[in-house]
Short mmCIF file of C-alpha atoms in Angstrom, two decimals:
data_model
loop_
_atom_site.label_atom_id
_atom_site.label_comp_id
_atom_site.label_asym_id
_atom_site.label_seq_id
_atom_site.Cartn_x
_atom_site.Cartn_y
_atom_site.Cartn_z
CA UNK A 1 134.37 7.45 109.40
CA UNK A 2 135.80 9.37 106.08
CA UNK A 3 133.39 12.80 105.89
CA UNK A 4 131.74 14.58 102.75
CA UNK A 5 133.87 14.57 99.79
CA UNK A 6 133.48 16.81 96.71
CA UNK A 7 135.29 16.84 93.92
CA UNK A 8 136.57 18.81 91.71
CA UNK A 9 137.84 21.25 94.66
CA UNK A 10 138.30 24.13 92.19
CA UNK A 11 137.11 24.76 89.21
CA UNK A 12 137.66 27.54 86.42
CA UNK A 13 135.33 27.76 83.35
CA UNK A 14 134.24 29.98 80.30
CA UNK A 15 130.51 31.70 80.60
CA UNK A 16 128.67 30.14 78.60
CA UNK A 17 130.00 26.49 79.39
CA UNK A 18 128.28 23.97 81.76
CA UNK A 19 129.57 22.42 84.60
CA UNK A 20 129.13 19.12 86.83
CA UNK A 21 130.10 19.00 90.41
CA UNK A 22 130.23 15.62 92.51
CA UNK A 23 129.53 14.88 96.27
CA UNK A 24 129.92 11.55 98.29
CA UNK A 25 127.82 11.71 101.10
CA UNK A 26 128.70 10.03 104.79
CA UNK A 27 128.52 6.47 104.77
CA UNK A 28 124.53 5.76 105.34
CA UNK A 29 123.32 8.82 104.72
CA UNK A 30 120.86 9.13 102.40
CA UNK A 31 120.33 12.88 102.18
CA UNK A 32 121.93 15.34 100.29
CA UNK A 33 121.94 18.99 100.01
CA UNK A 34 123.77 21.67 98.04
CA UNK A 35 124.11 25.09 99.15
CA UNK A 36 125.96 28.02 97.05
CA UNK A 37 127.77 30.20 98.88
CA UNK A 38 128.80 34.05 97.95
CA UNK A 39 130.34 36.79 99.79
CA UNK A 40 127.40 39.09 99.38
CA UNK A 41 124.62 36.68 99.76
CA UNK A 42 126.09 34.08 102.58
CA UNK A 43 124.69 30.55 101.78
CA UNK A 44 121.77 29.85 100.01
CA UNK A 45 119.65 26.80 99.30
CA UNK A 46 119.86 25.16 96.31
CA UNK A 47 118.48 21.68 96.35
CA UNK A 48 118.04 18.70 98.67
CA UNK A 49 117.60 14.99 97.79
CA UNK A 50 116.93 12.11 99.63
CA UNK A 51 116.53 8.26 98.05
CA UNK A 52 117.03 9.72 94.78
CA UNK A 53 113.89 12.30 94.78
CA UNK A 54 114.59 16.10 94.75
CA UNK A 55 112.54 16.73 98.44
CA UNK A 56 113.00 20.39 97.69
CA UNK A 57 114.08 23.26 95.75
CA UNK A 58 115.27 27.14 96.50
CA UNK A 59 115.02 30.16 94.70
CA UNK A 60 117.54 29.47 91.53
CA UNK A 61 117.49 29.29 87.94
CA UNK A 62 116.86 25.92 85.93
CA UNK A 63 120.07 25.80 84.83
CA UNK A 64 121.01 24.45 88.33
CA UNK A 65 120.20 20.66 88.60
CA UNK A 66 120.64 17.80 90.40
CA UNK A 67 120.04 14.57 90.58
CA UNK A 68 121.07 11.61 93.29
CA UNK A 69 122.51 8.05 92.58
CA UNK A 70 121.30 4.62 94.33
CA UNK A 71 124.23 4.95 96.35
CA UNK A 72 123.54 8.19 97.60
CA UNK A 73 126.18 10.05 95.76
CA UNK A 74 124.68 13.24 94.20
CA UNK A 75 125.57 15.42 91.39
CA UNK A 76 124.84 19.10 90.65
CA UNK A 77 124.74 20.52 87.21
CA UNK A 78 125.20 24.41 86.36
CA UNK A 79 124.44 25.05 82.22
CA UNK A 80 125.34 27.95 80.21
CA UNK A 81 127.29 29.67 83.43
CA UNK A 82 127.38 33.46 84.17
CA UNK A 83 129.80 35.53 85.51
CA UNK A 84 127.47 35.61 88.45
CA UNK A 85 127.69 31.76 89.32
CA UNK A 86 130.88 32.20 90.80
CA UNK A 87 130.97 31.00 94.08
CA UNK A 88 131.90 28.16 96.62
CA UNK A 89 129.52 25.17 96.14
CA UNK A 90 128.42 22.89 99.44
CA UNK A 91 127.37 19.69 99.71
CA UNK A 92 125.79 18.36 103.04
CA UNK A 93 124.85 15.07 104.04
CA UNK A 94 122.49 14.16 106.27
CA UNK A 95 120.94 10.67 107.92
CA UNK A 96 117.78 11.86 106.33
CA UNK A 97 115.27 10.37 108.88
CA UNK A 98 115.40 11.18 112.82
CA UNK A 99 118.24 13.21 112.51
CA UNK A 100 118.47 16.77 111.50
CA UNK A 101 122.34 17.57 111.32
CA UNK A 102 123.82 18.39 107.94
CA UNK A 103 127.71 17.88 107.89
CA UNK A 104 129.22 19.72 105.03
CA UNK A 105 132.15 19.17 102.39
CA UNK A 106 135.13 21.39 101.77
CA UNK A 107 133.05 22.55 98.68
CA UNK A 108 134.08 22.94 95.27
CA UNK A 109 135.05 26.82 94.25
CA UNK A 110 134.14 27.42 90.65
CA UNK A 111 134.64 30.81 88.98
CA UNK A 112 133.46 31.66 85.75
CA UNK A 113 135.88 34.21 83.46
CA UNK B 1 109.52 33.32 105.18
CA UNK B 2 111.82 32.03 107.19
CA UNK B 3 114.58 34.79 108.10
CA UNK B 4 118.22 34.64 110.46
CA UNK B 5 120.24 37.68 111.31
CA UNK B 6 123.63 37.21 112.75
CA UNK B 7 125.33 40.42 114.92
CA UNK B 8 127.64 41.53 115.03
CA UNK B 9 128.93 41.05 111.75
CA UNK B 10 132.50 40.97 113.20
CA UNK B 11 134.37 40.89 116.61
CA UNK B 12 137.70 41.20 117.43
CA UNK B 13 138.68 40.31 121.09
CA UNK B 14 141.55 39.70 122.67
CA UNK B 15 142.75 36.67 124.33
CA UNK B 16 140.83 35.72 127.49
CA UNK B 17 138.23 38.28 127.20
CA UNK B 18 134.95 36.43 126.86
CA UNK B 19 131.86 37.50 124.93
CA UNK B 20 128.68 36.58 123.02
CA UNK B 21 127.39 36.35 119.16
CA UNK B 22 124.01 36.68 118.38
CA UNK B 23 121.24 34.78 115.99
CA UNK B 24 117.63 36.38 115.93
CA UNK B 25 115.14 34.61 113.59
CA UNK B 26 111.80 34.66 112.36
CA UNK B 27 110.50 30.74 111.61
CA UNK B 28 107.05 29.53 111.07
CA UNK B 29 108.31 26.44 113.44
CA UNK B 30 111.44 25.87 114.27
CA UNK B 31 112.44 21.91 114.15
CA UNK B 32 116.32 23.17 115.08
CA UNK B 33 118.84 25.82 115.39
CA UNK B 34 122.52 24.61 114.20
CA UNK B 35 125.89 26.54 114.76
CA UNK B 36 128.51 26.13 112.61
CA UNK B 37 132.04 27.09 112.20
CA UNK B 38 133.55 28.09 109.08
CA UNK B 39 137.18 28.25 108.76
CA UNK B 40 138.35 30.77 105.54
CA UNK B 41 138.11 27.88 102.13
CA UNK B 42 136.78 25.07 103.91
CA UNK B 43 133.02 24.07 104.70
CA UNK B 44 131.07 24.48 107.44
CA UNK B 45 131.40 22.31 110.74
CA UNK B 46 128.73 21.34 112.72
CA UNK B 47 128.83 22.28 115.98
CA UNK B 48 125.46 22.48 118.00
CA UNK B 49 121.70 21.60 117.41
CA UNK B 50 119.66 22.86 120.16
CA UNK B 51 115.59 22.06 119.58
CA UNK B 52 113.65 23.86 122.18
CA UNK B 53 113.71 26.97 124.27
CA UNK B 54 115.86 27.06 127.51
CA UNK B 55 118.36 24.38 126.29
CA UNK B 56 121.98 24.63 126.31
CA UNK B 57 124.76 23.12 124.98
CA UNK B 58 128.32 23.09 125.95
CA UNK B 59 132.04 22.31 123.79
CA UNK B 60 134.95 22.65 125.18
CA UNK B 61 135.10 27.18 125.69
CA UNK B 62 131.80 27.44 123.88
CA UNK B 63 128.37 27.63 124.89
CA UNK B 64 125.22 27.63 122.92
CA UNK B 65 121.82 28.90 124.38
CA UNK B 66 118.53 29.15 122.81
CA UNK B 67 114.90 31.22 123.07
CA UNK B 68 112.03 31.36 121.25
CA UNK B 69 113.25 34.20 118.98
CA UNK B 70 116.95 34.44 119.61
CA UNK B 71 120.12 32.09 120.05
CA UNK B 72 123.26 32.84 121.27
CA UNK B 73 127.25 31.69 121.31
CA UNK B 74 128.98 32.32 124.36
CA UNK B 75 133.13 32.08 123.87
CA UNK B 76 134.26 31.75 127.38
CA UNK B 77 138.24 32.59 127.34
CA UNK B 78 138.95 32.83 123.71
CA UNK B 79 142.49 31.55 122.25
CA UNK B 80 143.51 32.72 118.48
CA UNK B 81 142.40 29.11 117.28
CA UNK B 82 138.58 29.98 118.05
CA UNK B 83 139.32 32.59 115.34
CA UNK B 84 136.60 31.62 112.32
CA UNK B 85 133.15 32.65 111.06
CA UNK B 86 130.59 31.40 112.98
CA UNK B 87 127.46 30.55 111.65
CA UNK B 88 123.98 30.25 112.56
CA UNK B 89 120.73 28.25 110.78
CA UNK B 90 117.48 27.12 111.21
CA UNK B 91 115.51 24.33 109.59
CA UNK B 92 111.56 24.66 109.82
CA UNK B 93 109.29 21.65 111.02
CA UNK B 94 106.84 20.23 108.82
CA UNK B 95 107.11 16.92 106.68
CA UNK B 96 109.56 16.67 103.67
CA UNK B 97 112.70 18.89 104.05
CA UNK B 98 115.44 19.45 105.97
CA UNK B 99 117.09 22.23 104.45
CA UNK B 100 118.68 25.51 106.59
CA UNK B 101 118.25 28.88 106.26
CA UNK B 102 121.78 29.79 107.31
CA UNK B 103 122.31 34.09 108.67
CA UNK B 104 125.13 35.68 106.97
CA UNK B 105 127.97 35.13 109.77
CA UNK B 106 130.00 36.83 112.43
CA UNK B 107 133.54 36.68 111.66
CA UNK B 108 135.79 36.53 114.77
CA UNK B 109 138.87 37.48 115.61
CA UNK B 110 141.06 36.63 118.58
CA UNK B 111 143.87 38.88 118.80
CA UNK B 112 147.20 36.75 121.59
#
């Protein structure tokens, strides 16, 4: 059973610029989460979907989005980036309902110059 | 809030010589506690769920225990390939999200 793909895998932009990141979830799962992940702040929250409805939210800006697909694929959007928004970008995918594991992507690394 | 702390934040054994990493948290109910294992550029791997106090769960050298506050990772005759960050979440019960507060890690080392 092929596992959580992202894609790009790295990523270098301009601050200022806006970026879209993609994840393919496990075959029937239907829940998807992204998680940013920094050397000073570990991983942190940044969205979950599930059936294409953001369940929940964390702590970031608006210029973080997502959104999910009919097929479960999500995407996550970062607009007018700061240096700050560097950082390795998770995806996990979940079944959504009666079981709680998340199994995670390689992630995509961005950094912003 | 729901809060994780990891100690140490590093550990260097040597080969064969057996220890334990912590995970203390603070959750309004816990629905699970997950270890992971992070490998330097890749993502996390799942490794354990355990749900309620006084279970265990066993892979291979590791062992995961749980309590009502506080977690633990037992590495039972540690080879260099168990070298990694291991990490440690919880997800709160309640309806409508399944997302995990993760602790910041304990990076291990496992000098041959």
């Amino acid at each position: 059973k092929a596992g959580v793909t992202q894609t790009p895998r790295y990523l270098i932009k301009t601050r200022g610029q806006q970026v879209t990141l993609s994840c393919s979830p496990i075959s029937g799962h239907r829940s998807v989460s992204w998680y940013q992940q920094t050397p000073g702040q570990g991983l942190q929250f940044l969205f979950e979907y599930f059936s294409e409805t953001q369940r929940n939210k964390g702590n970031f800006p608006g210029r973080f989005s997502g959104r999910q697909f009919s097929n479960s694929r999500s995407e996550m959007n970062v607009s007018t980036l700061e240096l700050g928004d560097s950082a390795l970008y998770l995806c996990a995918s979940s079944r959504g309902i009666s079981s709680y594991e998340q199994y995670f992507g390689p992630g995509t690394r961005l950094t912003v110059t | 809030e729901d809060q994780v702390t990891q100690s140490p934040e590093a550990l260097r054994l040597q080969e064969g010589e057996s220890s334990s990493l912590n995970c203390s948290y603070t959750v309004s109910g816990l629905r699970g506690l997950f270890w992971y294992r992070q490998d330097p550029g890749k993502g996390p791997e799942f490794l354990f769920t355990l749900y309620s106090a006084g279970e265990e769960k066993e892979k291979e050298r590791l062992k995961a225990t749980l309590t009502k506050k506080e977690s633990f990772l037992h590495i039972t005759a540690p080879k260099p390939e168990d070298s990694a960050t291991y990490l440690c979440a919880v997800q709160a019960s309640g309806a409508g999200s399944y997302q995990l507060t993760f602790g910041k890690g304990t990076k291990l080392s496992v000098i041959p």
